[in-house]
PDB file of N, CA and C in Angstrom:
ATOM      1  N   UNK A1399       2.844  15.552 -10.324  1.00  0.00           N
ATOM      2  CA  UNK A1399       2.032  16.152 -11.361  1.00  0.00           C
ATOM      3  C   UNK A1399       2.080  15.296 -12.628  1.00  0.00           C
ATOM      4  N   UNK A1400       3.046  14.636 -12.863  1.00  0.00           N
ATOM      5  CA  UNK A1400       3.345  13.771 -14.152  1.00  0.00           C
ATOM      6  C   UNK A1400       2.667  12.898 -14.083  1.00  0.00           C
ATOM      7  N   UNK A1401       2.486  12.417 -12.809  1.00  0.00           N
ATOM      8  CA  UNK A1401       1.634  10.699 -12.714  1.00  0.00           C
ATOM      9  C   UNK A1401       0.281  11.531 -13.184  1.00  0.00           C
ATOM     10  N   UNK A1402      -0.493  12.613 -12.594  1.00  0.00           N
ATOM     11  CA  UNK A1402      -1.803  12.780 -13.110  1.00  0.00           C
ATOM     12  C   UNK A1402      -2.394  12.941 -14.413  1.00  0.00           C
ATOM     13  N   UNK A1403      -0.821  13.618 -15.301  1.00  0.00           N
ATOM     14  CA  UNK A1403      -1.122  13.440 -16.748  1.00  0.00           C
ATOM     15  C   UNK A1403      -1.186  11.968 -17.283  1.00  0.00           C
ATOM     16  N   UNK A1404       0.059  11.283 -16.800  1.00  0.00           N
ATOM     17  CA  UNK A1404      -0.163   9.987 -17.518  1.00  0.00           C
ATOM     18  C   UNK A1404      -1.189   9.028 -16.879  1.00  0.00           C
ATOM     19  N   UNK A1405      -2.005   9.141 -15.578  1.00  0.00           N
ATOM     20  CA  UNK A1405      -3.047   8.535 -15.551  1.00  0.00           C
ATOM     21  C   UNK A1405      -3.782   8.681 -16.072  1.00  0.00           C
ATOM     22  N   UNK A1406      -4.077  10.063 -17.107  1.00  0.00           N
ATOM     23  CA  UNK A1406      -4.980  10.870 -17.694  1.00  0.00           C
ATOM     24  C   UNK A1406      -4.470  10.507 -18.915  1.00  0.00           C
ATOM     25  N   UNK A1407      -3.374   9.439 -19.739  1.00  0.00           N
ATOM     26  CA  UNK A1407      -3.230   9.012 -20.639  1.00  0.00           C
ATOM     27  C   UNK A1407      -2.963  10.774 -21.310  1.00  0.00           C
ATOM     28  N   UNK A1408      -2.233  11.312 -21.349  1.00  0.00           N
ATOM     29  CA  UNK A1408      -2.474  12.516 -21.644  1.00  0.00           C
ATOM     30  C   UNK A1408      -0.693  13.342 -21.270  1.00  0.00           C
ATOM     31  N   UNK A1409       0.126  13.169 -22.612  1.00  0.00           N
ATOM     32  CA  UNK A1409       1.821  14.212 -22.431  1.00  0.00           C
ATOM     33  C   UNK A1409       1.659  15.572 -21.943  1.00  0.00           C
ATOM     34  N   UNK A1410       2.142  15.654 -20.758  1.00  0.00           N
ATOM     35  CA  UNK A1410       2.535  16.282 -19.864  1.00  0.00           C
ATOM     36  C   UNK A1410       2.708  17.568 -20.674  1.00  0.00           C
ATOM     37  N   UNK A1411       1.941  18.659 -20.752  1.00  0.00           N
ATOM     38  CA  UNK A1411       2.730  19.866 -21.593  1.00  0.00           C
ATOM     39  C   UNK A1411       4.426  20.513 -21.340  1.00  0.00           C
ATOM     40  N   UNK A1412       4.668  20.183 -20.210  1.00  0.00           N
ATOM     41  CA  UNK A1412       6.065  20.469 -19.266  1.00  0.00           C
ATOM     42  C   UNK A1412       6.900  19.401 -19.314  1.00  0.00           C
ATOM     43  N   UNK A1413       6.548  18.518 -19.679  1.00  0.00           N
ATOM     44  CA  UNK A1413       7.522  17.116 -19.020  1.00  0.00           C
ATOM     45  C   UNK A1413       9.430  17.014 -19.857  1.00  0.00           C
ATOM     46  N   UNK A1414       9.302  17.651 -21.460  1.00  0.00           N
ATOM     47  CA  UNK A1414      10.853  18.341 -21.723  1.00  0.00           C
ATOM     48  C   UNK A1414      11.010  19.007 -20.979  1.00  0.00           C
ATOM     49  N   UNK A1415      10.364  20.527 -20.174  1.00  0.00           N
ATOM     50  CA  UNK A1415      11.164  20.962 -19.616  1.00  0.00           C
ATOM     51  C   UNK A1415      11.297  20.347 -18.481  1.00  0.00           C
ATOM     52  N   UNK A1416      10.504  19.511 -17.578  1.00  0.00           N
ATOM     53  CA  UNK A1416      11.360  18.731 -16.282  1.00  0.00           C
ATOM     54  C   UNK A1416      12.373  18.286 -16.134  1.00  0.00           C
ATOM     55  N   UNK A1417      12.222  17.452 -17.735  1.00  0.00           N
ATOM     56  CA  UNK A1417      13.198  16.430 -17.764  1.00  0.00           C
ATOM     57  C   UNK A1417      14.985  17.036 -17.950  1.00  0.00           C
ATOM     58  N   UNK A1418      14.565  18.618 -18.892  1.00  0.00           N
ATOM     59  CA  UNK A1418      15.619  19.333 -18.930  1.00  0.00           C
ATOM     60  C   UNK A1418      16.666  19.640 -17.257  1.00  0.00           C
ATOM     61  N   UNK A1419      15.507  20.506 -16.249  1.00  0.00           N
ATOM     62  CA  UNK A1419      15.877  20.823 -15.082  1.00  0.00           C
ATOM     63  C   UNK A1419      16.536  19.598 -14.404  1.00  0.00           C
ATOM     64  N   UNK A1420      15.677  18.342 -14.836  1.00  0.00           N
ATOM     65  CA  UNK A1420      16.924  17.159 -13.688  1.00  0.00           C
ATOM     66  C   UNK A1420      17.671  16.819 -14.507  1.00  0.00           C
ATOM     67  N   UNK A1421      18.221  17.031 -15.476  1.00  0.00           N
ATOM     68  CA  UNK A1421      19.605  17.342 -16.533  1.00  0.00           C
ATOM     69  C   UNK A1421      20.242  17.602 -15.837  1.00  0.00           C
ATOM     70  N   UNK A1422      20.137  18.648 -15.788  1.00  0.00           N
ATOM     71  CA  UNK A1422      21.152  19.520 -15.370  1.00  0.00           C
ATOM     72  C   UNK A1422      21.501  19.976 -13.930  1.00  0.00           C
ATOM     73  N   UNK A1423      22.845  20.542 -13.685  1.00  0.00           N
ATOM     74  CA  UNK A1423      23.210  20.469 -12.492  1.00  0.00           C
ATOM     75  C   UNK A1423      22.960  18.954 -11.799  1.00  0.00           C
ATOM     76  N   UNK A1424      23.247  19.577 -10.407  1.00  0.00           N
ATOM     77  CA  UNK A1424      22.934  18.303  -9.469  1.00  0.00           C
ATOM     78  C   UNK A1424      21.698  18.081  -8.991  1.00  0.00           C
ATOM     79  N   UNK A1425      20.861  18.471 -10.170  1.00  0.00           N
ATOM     80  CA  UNK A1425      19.570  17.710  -9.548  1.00  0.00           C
ATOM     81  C   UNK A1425      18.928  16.556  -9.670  1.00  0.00           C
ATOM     82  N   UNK A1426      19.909  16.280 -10.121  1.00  0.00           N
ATOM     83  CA  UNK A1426      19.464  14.101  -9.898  1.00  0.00           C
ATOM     84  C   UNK A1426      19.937  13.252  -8.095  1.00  0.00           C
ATOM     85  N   UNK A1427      20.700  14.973  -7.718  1.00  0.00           N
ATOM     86  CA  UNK A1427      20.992  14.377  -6.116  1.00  0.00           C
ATOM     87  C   UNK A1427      19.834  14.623  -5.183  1.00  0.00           C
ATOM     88  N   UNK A1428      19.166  15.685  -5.695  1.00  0.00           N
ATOM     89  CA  UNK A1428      17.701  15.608  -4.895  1.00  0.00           C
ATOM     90  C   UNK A1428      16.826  14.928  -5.239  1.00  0.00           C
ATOM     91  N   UNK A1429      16.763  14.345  -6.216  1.00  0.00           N
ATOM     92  CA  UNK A1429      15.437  13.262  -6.350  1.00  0.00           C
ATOM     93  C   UNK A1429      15.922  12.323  -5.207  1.00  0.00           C
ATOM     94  N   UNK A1430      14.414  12.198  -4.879  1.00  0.00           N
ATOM     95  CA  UNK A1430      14.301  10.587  -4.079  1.00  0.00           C
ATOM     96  C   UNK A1430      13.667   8.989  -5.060  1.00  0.00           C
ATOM     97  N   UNK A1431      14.176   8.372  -4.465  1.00  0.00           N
ATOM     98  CA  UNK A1431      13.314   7.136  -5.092  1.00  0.00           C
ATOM     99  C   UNK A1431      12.249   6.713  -5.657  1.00  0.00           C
ATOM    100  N   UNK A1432      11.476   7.357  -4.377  1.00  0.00           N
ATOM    101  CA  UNK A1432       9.725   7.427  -5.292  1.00  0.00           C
ATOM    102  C   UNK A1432       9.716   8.239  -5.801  1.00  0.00           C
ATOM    103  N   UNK A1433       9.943   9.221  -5.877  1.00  0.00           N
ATOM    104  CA  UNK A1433       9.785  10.191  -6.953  1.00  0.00           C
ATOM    105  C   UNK A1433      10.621   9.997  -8.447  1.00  0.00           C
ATOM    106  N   UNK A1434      12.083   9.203  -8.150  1.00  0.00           N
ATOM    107  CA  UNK A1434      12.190   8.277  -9.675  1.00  0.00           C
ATOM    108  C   UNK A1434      11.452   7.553 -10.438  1.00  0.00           C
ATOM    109  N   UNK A1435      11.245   6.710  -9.166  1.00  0.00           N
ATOM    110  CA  UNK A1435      10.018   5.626  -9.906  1.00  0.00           C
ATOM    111  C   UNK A1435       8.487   5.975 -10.544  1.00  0.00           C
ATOM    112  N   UNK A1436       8.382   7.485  -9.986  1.00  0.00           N
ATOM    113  CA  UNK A1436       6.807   8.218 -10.003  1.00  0.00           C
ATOM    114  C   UNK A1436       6.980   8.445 -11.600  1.00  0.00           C
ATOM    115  N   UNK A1437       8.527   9.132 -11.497  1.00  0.00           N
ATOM    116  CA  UNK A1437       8.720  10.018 -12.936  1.00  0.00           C
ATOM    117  C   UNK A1437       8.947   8.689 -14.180  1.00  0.00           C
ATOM    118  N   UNK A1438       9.796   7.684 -13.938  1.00  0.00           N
ATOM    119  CA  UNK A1438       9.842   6.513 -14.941  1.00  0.00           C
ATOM    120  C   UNK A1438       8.614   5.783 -15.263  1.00  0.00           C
ATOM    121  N   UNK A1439       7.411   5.841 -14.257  1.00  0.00           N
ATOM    122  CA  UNK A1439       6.262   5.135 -14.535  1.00  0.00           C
ATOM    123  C   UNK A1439       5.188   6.189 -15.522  1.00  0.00           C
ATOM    124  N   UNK A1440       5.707   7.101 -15.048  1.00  0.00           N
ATOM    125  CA  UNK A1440       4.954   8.684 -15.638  1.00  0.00           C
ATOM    126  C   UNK A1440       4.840   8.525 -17.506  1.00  0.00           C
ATOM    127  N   UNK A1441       6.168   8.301 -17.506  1.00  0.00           N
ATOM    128  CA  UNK A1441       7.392   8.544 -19.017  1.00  0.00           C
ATOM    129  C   UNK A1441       6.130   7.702 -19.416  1.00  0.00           C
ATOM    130  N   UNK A1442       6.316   6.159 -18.909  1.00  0.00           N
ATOM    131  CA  UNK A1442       6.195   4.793 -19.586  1.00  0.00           C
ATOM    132  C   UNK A1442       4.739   4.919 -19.660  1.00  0.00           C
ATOM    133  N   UNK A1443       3.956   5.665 -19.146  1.00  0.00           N
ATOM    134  CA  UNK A1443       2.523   5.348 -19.022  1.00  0.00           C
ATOM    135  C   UNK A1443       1.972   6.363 -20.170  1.00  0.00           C
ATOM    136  N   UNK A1444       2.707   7.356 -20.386  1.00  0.00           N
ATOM    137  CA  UNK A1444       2.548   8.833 -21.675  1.00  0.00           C
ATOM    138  C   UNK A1444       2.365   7.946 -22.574  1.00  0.00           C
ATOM    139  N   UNK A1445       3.745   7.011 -22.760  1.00  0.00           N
ATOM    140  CA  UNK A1445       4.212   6.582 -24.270  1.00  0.00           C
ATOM    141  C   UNK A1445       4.060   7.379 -24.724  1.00  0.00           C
ATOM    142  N   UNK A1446       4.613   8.577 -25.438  1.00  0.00           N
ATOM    143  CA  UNK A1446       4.123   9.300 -26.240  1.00  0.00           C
ATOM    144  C   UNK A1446       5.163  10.951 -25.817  1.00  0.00           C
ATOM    145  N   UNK A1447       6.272  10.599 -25.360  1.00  0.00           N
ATOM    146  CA  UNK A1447       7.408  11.237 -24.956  1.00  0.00           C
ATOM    147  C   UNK A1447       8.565  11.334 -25.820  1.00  0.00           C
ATOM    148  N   UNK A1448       8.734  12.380 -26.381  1.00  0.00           N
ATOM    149  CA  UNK A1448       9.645  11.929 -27.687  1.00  0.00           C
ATOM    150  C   UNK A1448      11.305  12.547 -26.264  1.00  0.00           C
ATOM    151  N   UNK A1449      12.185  11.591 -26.759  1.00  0.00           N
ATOM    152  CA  UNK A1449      13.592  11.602 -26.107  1.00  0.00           C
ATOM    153  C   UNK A1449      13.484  11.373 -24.219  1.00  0.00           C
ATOM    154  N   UNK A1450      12.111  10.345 -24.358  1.00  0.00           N
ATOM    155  CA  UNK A1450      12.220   9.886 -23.254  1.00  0.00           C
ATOM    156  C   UNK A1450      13.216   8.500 -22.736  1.00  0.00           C
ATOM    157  N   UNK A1451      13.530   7.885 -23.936  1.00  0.00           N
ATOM    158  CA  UNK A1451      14.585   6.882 -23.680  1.00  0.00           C
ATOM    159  C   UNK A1451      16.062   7.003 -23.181  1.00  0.00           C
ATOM    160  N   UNK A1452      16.291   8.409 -24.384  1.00  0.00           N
ATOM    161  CA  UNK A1452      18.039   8.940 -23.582  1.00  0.00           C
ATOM    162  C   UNK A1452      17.584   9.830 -22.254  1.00  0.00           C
ATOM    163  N   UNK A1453      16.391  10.005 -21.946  1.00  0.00           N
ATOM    164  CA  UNK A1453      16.135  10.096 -20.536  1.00  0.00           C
ATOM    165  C   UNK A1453      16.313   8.867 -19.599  1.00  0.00           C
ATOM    166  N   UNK A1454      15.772   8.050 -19.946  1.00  0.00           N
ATOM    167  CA  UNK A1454      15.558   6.674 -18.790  1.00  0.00           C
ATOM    168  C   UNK A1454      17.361   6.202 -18.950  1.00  0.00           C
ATOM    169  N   UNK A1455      17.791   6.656 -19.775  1.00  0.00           N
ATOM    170  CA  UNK A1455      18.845   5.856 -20.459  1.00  0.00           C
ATOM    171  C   UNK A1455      19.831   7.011 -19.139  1.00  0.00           C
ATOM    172  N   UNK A1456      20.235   8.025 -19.000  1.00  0.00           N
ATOM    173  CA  UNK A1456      20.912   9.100 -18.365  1.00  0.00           C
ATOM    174  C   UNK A1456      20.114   8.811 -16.863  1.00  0.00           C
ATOM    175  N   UNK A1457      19.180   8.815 -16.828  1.00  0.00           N
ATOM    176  CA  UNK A1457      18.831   8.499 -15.128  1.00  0.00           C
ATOM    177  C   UNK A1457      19.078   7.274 -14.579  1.00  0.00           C
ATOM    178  N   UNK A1458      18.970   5.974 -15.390  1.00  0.00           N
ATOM    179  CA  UNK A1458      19.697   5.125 -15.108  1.00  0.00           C
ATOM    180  C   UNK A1458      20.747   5.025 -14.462  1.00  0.00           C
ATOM    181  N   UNK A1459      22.260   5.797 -15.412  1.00  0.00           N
ATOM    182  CA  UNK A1459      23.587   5.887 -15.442  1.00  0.00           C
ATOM    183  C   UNK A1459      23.917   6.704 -14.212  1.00  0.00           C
ATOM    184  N   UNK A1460      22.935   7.640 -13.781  1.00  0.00           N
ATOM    185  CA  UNK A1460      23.355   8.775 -13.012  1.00  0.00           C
ATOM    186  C   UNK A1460      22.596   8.478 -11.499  1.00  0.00           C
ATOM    187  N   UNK A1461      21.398   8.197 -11.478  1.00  0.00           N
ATOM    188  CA  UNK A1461      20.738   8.026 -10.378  1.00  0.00           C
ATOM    189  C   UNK A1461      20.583   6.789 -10.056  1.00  0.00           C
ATOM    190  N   UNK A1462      19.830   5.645 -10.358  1.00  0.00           N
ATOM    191  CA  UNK A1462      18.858   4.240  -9.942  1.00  0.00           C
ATOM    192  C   UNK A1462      20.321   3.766 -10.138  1.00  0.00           C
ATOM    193  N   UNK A1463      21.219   3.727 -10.484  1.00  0.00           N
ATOM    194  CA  UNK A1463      22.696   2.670 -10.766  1.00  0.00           C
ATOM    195  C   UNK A1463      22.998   3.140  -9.117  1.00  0.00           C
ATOM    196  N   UNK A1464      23.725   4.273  -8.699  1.00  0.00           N
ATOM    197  CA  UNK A1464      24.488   4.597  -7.933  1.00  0.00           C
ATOM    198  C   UNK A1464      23.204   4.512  -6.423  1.00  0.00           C
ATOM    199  N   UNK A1465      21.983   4.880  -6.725  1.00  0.00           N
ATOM    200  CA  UNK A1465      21.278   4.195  -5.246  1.00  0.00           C
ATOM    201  C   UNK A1465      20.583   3.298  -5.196  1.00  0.00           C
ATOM    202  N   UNK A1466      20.510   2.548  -6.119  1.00  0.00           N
ATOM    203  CA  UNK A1466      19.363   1.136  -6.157  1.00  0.00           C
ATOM    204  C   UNK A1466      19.443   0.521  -4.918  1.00  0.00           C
ATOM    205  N   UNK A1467      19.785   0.519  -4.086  1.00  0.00           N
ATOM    206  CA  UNK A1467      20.181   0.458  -2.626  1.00  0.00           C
ATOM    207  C   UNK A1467      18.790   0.964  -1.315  1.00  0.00           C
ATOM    208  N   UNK A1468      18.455   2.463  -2.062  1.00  0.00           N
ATOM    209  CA  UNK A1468      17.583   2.901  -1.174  1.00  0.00           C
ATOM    210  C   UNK A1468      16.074   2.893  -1.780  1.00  0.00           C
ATOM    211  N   UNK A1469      15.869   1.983  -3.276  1.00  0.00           N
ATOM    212  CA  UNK A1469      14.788   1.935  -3.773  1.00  0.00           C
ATOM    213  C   UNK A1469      14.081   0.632  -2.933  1.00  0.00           C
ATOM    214  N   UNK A1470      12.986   0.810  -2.539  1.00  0.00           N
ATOM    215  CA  UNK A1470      11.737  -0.106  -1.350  1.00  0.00           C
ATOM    216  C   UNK A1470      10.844  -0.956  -3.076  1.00  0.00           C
ATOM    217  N   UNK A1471      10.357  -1.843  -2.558  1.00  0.00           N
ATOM    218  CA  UNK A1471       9.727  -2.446  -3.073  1.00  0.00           C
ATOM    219  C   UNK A1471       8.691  -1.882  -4.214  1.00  0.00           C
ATOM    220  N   UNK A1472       8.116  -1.128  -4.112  1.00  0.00           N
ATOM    221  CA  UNK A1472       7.075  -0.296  -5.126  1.00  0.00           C
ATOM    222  C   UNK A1472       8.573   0.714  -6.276  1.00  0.00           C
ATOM    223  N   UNK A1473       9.379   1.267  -5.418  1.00  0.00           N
ATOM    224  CA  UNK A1473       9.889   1.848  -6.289  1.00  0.00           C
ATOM    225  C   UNK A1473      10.380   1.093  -7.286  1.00  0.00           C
ATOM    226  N   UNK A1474      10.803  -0.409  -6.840  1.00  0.00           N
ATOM    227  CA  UNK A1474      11.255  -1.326  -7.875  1.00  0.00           C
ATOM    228  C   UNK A1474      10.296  -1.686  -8.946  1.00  0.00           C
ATOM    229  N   UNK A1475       9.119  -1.938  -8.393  1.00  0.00           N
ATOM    230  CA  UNK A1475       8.409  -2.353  -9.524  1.00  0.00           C
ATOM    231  C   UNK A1475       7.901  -1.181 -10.303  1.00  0.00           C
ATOM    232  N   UNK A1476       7.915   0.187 -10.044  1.00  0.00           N
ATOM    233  CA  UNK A1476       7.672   0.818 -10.935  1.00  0.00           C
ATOM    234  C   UNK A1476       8.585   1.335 -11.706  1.00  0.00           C
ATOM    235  N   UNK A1477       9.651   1.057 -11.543  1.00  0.00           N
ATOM    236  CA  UNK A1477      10.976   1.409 -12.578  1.00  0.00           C
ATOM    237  C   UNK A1477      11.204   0.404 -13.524  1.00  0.00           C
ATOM    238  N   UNK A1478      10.925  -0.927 -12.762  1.00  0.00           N
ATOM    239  CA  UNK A1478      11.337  -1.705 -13.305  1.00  0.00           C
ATOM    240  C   UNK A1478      10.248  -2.051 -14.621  1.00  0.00           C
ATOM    241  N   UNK A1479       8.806  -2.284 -14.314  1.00  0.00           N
ATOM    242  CA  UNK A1479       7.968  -1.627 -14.621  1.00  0.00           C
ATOM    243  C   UNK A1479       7.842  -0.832 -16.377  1.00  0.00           C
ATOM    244  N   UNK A1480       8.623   0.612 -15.908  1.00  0.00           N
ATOM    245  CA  UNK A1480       8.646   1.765 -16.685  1.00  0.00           C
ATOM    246  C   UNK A1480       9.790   1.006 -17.934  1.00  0.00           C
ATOM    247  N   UNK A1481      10.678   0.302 -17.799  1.00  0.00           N
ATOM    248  CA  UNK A1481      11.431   0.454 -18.307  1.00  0.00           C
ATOM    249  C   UNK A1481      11.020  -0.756 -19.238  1.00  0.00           C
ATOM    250  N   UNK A1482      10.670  -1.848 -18.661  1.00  0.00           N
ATOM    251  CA  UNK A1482       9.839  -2.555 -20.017  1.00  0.00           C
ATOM    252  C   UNK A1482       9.231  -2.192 -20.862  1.00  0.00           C
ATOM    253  N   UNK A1483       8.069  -1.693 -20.425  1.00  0.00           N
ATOM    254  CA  UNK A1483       7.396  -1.042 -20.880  1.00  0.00           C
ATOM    255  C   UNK A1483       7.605   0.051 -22.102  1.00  0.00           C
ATOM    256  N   UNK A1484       8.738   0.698 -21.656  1.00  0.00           N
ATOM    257  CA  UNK A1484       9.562   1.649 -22.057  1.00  0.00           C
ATOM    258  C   UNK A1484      10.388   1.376 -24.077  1.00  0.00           C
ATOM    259  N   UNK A1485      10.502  -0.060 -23.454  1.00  0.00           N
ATOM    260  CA  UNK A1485      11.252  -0.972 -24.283  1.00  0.00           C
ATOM    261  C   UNK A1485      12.699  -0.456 -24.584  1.00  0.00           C
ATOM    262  N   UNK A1486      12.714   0.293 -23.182  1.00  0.00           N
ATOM    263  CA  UNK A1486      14.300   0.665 -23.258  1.00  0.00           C
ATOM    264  C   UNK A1486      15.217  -0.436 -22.145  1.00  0.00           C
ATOM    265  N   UNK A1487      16.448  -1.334 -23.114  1.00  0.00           N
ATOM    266  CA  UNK A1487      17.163  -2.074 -22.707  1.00  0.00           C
ATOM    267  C   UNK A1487      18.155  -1.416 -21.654  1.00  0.00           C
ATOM    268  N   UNK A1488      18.533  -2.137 -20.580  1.00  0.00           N
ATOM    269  CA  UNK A1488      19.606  -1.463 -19.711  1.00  0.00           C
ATOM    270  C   UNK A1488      19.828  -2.731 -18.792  1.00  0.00           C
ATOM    271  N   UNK A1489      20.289  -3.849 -19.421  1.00  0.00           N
ATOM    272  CA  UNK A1489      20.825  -4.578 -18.047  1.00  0.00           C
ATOM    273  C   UNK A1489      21.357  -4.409 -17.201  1.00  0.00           C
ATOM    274  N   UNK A1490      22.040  -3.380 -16.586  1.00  0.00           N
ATOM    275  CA  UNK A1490      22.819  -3.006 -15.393  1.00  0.00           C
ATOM    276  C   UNK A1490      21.712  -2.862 -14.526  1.00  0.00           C
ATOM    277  N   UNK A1491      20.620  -2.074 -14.762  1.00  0.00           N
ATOM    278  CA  UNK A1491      19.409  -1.693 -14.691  1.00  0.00           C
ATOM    279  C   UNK A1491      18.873  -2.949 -14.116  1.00  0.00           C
ATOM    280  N   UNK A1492      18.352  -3.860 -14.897  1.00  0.00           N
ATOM    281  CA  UNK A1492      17.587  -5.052 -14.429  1.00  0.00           C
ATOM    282  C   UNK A1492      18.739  -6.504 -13.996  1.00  0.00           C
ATOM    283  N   UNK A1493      19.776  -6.203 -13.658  1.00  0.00           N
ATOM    284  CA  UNK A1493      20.097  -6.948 -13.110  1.00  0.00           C
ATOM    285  C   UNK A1493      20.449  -6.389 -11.662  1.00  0.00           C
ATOM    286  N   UNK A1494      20.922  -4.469 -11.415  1.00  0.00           N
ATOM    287  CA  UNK A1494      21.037  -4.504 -10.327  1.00  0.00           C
ATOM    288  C   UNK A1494      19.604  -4.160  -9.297  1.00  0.00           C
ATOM    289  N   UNK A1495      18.253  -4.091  -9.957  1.00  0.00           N
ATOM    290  CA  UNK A1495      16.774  -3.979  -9.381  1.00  0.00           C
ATOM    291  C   UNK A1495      16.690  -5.295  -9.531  1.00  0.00           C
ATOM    292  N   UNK A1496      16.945  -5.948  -9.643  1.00  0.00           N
ATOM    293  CA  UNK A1496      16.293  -7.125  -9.404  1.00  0.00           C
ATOM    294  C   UNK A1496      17.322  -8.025  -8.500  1.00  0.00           C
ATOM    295  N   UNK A1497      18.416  -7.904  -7.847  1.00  0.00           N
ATOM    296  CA  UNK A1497      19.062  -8.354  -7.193  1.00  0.00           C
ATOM    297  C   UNK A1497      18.508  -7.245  -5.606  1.00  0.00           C
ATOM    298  N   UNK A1498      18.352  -5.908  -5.675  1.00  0.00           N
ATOM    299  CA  UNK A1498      17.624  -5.416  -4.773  1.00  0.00           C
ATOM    300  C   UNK A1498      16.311  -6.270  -4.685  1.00  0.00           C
ATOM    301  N   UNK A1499      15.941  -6.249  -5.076  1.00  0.00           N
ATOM    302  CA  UNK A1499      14.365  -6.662  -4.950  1.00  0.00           C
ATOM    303  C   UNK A1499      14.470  -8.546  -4.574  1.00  0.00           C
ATOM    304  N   UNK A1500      15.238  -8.998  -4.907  1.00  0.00           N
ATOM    305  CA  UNK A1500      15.441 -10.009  -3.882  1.00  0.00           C
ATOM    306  C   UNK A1500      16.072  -9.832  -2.460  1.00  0.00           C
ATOM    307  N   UNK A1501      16.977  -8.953  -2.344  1.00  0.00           N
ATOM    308  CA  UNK A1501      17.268  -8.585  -1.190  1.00  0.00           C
ATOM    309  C   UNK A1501      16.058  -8.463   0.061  1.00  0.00           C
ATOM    310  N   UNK A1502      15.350  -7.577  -0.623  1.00  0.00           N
ATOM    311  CA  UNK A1502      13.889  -7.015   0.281  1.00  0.00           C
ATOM    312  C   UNK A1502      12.885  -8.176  -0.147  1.00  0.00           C
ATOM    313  N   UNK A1503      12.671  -8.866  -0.629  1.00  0.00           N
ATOM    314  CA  UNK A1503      11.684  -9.950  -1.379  1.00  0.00           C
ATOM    315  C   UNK A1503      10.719  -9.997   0.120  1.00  0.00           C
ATOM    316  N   UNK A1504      10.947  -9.835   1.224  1.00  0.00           N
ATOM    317  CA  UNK A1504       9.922 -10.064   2.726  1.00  0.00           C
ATOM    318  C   UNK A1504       9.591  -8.551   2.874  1.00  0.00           C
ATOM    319  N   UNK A1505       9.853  -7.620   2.063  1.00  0.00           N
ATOM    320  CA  UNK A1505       8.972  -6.655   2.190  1.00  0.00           C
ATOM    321  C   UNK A1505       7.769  -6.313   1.245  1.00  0.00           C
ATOM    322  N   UNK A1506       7.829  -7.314   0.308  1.00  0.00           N
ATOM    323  CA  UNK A1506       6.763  -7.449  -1.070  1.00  0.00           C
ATOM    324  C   UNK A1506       5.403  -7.983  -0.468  1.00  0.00           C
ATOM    325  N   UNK A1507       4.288  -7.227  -0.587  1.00  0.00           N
ATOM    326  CA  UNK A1507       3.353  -7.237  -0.311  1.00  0.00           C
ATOM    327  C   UNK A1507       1.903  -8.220  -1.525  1.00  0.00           C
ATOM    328  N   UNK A1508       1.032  -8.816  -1.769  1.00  0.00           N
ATOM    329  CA  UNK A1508       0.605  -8.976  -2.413  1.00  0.00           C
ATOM    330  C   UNK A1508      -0.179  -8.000  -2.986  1.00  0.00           C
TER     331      UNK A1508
END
C-alpha cells in the first residue's frame, strides 16, 4: 500500500502508524525482504516523512544487518537505493549490501 502512495508522490496518511507497529514487538521478524525493500523505497520516494531516518536508521540495526543474506537482487537495489536517496548514512548498511550484491552479481538482470 505504501509503494502506491509514494508512486502517487503522495505521504501515506498511515505510514507513522506502520512504522510504529514494526517498532514494536517482534515484528521486524515477520517482515520479509521485499517487503523491506518495498517499505525503504516507499519512505525514500514520499521524501516527505518526518522521523523516517531513525526509521531506516532502527531497521537497518534490527532487520537488513542481521539478514542481508536473504535479500535477492531487486531487494538490494531498492534499499540500497532508498537509503541514498534517503541521505541517510549507514555504512554497515552499504558495505554489508553491497558485498551481498556481489555475491549474487550473476543474478543481476539488465
Amino acid at each position: 500500500v505504501t509503494w502506491g502512495f509514494a508512486t502517487l508522490r503522495q505521504k501515506p496518511p498511515f505510514i507513522h502508524a506502520a512504522m510504529q507497529h514494526i517498532h514494536s514487538g517482534k515484528r521486524w521478524q515477520s517482515l520479509e525482504p521485499r517487503g523491506c525493500a518495498m517499505l525503504v523505497w516507499s519512505l525514500a520516494t514520499a521524501r516527505r516523512v518526518d522521523s523516517s531516518e531513525l526509521f531506516l536508521l532502527a531497521l537497518a540495526d534490527r532487520y537488513i544487518l542481521p539478514r542481508a543474506e536473504e535479500f535477492q537482487a531487486q531487494d538490494l537495489s531498492n534499499t540500497l537505493w532508498a537509503f541514498a536517496t534517503s541521505r541517510v548514512s549507514h555504512t554497515p548498511v552499504f558495505e554489508t549490501l553491497t558485498a551481498r550484491a556481489v555475491d549474487i552479481i550473476h543474478t543481476f538482470s539488465s
